[in-house]
Short mmCIF file of C-alpha atoms in Angstrom, two decimals:
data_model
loop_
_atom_site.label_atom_id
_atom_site.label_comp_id
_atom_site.label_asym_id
_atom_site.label_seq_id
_atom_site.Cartn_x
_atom_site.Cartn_y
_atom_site.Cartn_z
CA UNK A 1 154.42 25.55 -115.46
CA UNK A 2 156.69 27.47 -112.52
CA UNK A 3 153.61 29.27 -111.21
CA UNK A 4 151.73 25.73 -111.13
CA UNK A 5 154.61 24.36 -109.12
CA UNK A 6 154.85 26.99 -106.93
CA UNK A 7 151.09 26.81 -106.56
CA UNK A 8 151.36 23.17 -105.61
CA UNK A 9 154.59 23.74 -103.37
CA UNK A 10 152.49 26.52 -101.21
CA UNK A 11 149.56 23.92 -101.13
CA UNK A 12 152.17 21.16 -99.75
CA UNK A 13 153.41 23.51 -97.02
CA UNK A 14 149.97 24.67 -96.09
CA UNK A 15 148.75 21.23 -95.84
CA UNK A 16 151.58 20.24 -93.20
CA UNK A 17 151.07 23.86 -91.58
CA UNK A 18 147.67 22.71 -91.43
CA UNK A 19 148.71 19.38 -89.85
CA UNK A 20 150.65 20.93 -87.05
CA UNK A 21 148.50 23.91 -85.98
CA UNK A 22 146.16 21.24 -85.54
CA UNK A 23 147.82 18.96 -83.75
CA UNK A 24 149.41 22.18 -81.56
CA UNK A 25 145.89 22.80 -80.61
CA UNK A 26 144.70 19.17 -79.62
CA UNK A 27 147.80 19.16 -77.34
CA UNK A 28 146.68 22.99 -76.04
CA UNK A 29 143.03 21.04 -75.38
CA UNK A 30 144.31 17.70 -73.97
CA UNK A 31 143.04 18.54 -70.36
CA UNK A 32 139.08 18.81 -72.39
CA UNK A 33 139.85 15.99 -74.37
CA UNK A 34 141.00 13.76 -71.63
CA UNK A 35 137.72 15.16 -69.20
CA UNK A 36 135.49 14.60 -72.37
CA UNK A 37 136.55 10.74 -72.45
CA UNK A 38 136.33 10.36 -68.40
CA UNK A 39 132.41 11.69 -68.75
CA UNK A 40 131.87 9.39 -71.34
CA UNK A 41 133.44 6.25 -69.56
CA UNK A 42 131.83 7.09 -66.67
CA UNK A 43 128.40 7.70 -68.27
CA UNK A 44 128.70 4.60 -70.21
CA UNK A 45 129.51 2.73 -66.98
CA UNK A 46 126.80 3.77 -64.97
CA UNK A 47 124.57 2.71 -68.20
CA UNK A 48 126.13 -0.44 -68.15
CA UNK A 49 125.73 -1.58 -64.36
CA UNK A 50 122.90 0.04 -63.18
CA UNK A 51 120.55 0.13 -66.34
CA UNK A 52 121.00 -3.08 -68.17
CA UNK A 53 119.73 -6.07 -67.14
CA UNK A 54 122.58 -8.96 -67.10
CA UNK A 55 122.24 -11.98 -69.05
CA UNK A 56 123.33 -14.98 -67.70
CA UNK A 57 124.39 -18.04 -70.22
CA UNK A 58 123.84 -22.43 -70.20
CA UNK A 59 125.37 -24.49 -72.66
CA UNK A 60 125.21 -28.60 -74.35
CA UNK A 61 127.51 -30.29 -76.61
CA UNK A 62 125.85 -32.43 -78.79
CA UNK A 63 127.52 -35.11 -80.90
CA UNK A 64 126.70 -35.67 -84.74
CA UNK A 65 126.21 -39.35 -84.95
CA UNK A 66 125.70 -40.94 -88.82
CA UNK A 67 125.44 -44.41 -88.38
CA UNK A 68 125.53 -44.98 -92.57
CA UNK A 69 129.30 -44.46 -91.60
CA UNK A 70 130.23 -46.28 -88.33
CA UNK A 71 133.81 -47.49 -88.27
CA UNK A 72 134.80 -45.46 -91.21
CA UNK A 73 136.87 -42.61 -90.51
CA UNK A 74 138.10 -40.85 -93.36
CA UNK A 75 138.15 -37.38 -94.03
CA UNK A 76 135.11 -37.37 -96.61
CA UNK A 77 133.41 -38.98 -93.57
CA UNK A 78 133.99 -36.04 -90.97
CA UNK A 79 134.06 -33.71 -93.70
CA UNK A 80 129.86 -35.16 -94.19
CA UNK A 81 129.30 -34.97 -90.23
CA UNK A 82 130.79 -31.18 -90.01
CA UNK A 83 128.44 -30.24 -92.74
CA UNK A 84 125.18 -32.09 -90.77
CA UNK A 85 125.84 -30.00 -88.18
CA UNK A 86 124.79 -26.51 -89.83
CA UNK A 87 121.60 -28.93 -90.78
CA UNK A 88 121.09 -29.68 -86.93
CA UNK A 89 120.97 -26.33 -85.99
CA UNK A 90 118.61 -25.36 -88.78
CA UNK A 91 116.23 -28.36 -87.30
CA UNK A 92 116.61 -26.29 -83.88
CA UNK A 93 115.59 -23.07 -85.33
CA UNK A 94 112.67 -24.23 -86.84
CA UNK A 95 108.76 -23.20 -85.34
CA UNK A 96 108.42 -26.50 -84.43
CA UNK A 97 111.21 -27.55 -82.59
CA UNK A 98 111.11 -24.11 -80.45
CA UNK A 99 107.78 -24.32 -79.93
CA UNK A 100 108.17 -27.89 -78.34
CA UNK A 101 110.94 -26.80 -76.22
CA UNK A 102 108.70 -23.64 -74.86
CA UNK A 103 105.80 -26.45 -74.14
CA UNK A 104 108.69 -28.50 -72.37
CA UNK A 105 110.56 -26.20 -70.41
CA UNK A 106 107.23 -23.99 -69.21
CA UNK A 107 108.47 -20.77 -70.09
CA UNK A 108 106.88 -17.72 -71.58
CA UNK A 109 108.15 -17.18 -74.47
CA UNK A 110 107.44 -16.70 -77.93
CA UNK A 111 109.13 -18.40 -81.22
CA UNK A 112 110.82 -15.63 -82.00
CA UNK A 113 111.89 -14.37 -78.73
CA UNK A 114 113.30 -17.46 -78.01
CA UNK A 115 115.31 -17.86 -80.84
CA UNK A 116 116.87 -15.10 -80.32
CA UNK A 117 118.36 -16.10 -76.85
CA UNK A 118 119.74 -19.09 -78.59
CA UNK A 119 122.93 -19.30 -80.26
CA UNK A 120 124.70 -22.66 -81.93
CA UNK A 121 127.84 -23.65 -83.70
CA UNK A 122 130.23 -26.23 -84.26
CA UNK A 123 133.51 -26.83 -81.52
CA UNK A 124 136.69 -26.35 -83.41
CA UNK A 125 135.32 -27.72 -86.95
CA UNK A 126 134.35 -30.91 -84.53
CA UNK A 127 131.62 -33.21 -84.76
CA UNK A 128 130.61 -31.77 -81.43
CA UNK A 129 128.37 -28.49 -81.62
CA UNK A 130 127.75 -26.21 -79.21
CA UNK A 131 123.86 -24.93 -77.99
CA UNK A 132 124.34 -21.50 -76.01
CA UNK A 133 121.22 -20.17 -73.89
CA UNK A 134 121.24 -16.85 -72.79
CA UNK A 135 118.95 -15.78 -70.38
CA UNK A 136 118.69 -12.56 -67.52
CA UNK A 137 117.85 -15.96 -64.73
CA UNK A 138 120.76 -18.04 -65.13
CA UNK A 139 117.89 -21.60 -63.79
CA UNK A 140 115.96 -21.07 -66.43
CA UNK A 141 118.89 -20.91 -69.25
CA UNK A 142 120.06 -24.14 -67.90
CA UNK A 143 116.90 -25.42 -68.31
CA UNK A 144 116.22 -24.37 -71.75
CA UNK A 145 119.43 -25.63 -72.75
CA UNK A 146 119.03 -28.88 -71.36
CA UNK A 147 115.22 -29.21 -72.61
CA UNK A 148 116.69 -28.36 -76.31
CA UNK A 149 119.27 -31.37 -75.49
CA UNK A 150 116.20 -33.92 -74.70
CA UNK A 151 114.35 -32.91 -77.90
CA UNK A 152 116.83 -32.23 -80.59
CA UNK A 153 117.96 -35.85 -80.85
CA UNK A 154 114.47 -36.88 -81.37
CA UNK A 155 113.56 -34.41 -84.00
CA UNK A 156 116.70 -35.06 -86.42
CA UNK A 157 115.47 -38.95 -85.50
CA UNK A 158 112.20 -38.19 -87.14
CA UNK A 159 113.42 -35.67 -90.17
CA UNK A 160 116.73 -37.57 -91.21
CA UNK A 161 117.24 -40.83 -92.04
CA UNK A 162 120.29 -42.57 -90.59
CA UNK A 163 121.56 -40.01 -88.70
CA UNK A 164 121.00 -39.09 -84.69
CA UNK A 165 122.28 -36.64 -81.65
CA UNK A 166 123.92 -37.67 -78.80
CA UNK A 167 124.17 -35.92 -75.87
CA UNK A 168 128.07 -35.24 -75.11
CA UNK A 169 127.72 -32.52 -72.46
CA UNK A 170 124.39 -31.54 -70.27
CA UNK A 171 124.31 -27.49 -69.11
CA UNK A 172 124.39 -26.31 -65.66
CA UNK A 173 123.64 -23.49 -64.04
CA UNK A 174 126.26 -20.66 -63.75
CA UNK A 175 125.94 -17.43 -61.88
CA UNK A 176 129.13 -15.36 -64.17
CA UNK A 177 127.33 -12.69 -66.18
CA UNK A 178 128.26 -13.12 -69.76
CA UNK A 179 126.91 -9.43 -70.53
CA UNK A 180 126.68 -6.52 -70.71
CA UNK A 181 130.72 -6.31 -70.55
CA UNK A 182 131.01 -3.55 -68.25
CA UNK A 183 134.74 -2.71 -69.06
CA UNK A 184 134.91 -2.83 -72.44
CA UNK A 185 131.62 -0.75 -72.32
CA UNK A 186 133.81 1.57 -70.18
CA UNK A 187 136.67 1.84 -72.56
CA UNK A 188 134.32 2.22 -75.28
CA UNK A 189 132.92 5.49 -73.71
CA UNK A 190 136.19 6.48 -73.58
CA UNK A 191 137.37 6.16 -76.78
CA UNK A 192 134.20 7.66 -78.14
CA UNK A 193 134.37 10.73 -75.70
CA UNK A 194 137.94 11.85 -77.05
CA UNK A 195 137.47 11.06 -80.51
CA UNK A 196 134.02 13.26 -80.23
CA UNK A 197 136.21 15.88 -78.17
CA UNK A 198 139.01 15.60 -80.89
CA UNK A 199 136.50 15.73 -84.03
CA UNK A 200 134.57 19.43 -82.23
CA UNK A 201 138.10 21.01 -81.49
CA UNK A 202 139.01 19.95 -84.99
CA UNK A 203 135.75 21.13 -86.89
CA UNK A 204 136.07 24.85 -84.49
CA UNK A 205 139.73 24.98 -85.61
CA UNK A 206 138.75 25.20 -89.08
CA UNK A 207 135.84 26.74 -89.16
CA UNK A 208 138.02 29.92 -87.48
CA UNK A 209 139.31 32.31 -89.95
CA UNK A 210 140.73 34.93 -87.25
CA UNK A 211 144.59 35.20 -87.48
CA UNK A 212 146.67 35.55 -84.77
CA UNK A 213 149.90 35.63 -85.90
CA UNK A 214 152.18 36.79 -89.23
CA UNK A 215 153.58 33.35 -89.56
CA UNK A 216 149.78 32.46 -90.34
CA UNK A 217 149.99 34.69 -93.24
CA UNK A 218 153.43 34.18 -94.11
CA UNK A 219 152.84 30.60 -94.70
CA UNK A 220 149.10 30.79 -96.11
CA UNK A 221 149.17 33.36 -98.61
CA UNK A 222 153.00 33.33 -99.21
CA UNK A 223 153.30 37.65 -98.89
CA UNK A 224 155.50 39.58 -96.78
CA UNK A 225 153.95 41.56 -93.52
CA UNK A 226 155.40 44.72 -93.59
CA UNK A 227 154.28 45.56 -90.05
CA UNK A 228 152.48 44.34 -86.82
CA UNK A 229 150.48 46.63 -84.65
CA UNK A 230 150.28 45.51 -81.31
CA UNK A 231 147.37 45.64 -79.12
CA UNK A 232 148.06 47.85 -76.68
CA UNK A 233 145.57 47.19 -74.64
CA UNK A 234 146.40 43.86 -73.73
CA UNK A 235 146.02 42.64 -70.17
CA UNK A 236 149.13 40.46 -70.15
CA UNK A 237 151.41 41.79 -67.76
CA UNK A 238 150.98 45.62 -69.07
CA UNK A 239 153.68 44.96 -71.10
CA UNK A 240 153.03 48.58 -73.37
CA UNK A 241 151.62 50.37 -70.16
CA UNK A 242 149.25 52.13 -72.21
CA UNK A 243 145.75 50.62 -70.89
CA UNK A 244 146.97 51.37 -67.00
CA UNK A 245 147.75 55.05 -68.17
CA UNK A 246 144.87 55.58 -70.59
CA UNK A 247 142.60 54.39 -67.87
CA UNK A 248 143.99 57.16 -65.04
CA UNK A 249 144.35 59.97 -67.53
CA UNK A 250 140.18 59.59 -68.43
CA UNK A 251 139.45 59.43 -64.67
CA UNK A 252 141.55 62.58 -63.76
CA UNK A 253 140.27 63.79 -67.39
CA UNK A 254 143.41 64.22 -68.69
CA UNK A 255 142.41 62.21 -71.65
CA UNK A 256 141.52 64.29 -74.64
CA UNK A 257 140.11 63.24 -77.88
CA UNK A 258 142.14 64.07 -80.81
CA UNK A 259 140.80 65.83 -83.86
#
């Protein structure tokens, strides 16, 4: 039971030895870490303004109308009309109604494509709902949006029975680029440059068994070093002397091998 404790004591203090070498040799690589994230942020903003195409975005409010209801305003009531409005926008998404709205508003489009530019949901649990167009010309999301607002109400007419749309809020044309978000991009790059920096100076760290120092084995393997044998040929400030006068003694040939 002692040698299992000590086991798991030497595992404990390896683990935090662990810990700090690493973190030691992050700080000892912050200049690459901090160059690896500027690269990235600056890659990922070039992507971001040059490459991508910006999308520009329209938007109508519509208002949930049930006329089985009028004058009654109790909870149940708006509850009812907050839940029609998940069936509104499932009339919208439907073949038919896009397909009427392409005919309308003269683009060229298909089904699919188009639903996927269009977006809807309801304004702060609201009777209201909101139909988002996004489009790279921000003319023709305005139009779509505003086509959408002149056929919805006539569809839900025709599919449910004692309900209608109103029109609360037409779109209009805006020129403010709803994507891509060129600084979050940015900081994005960032973040993924130094944790990518971070995870390869981690991964070499631990891949490398060399040892450069006795506390590495005093700590690891928990054994005494009985003695440390310098290298004496070192360039750091000739500290030994030896390589300086090893090197003149072979080119007066003073140097003799030993045998």
């Amino acid at each position: 039971m002692e040698d299992v404790k000590n086991t798991t004591s030497v595992a404990e203090e390896n683990d935090t030895l662990d810990i700090a070498q690493i973190l030691r040799v992050l700080w000892r690589k912050a200049w690459l870490i901090v160059t690896a994230g500027v690269l990235a942020a600056v890659l990922f903003f070039s992507y971001s303004f040059f490459l991508v195409t910006p999308k520009y975005a329209a938007s109508v409010q519509l208002y949930v109308n049930n006329t089985v209801s009028v004058g009654s305003f109790s909870t149940s009531v708006l509850s009812a009309a907050r839940d029609l409005v998940k069936t509104y926008i499932g009339i919208l998404n439907t073949r038919t109604t896009l397909e009427k709205v392409i005919e309308e508003s003269g683009v060229d489009y298909t089904y699919a494509e188009l639903r996927g530019m269009i977006s809807a949901s309801a304004v702060d649990e609201t009777e209201i709902f909101r139909i988002t167009v996004q489009s790279t010309d921000p003319r023709e999301a305005a139009k779509i949006a505003n086509t959408i607002a002149d056929i919805l109400p006539d569809r839900v007419a025709d599919i449910i029975d004692g309900c209608s749309v109103r029109v609360v809020d037409k779109a209009v044309v805006s020129n403010n680029k709803v994507s891509p978000n060129v600084t979050k991009n940015t900081a994005i790059g960032f973040l993924l440059g130094v944790f990518a920096a971070c995870a390869i100076i981690v991964v070499i760290f631990l891949l490398d068994d060399t040892i450069y120092s006795e506390e590495f084995l005093l700590h690891t393997y928990d054994i005494p070093v009985l003695a440390k044998i310098p290298n004496l040929l070192e360039d750091e400030k000739d500290r030994y002397g030896y390589k300086k006068h090893y090197s003149s003694s072979v080119e007066t040939g003073e140097g003799r091998e030993l045998k």
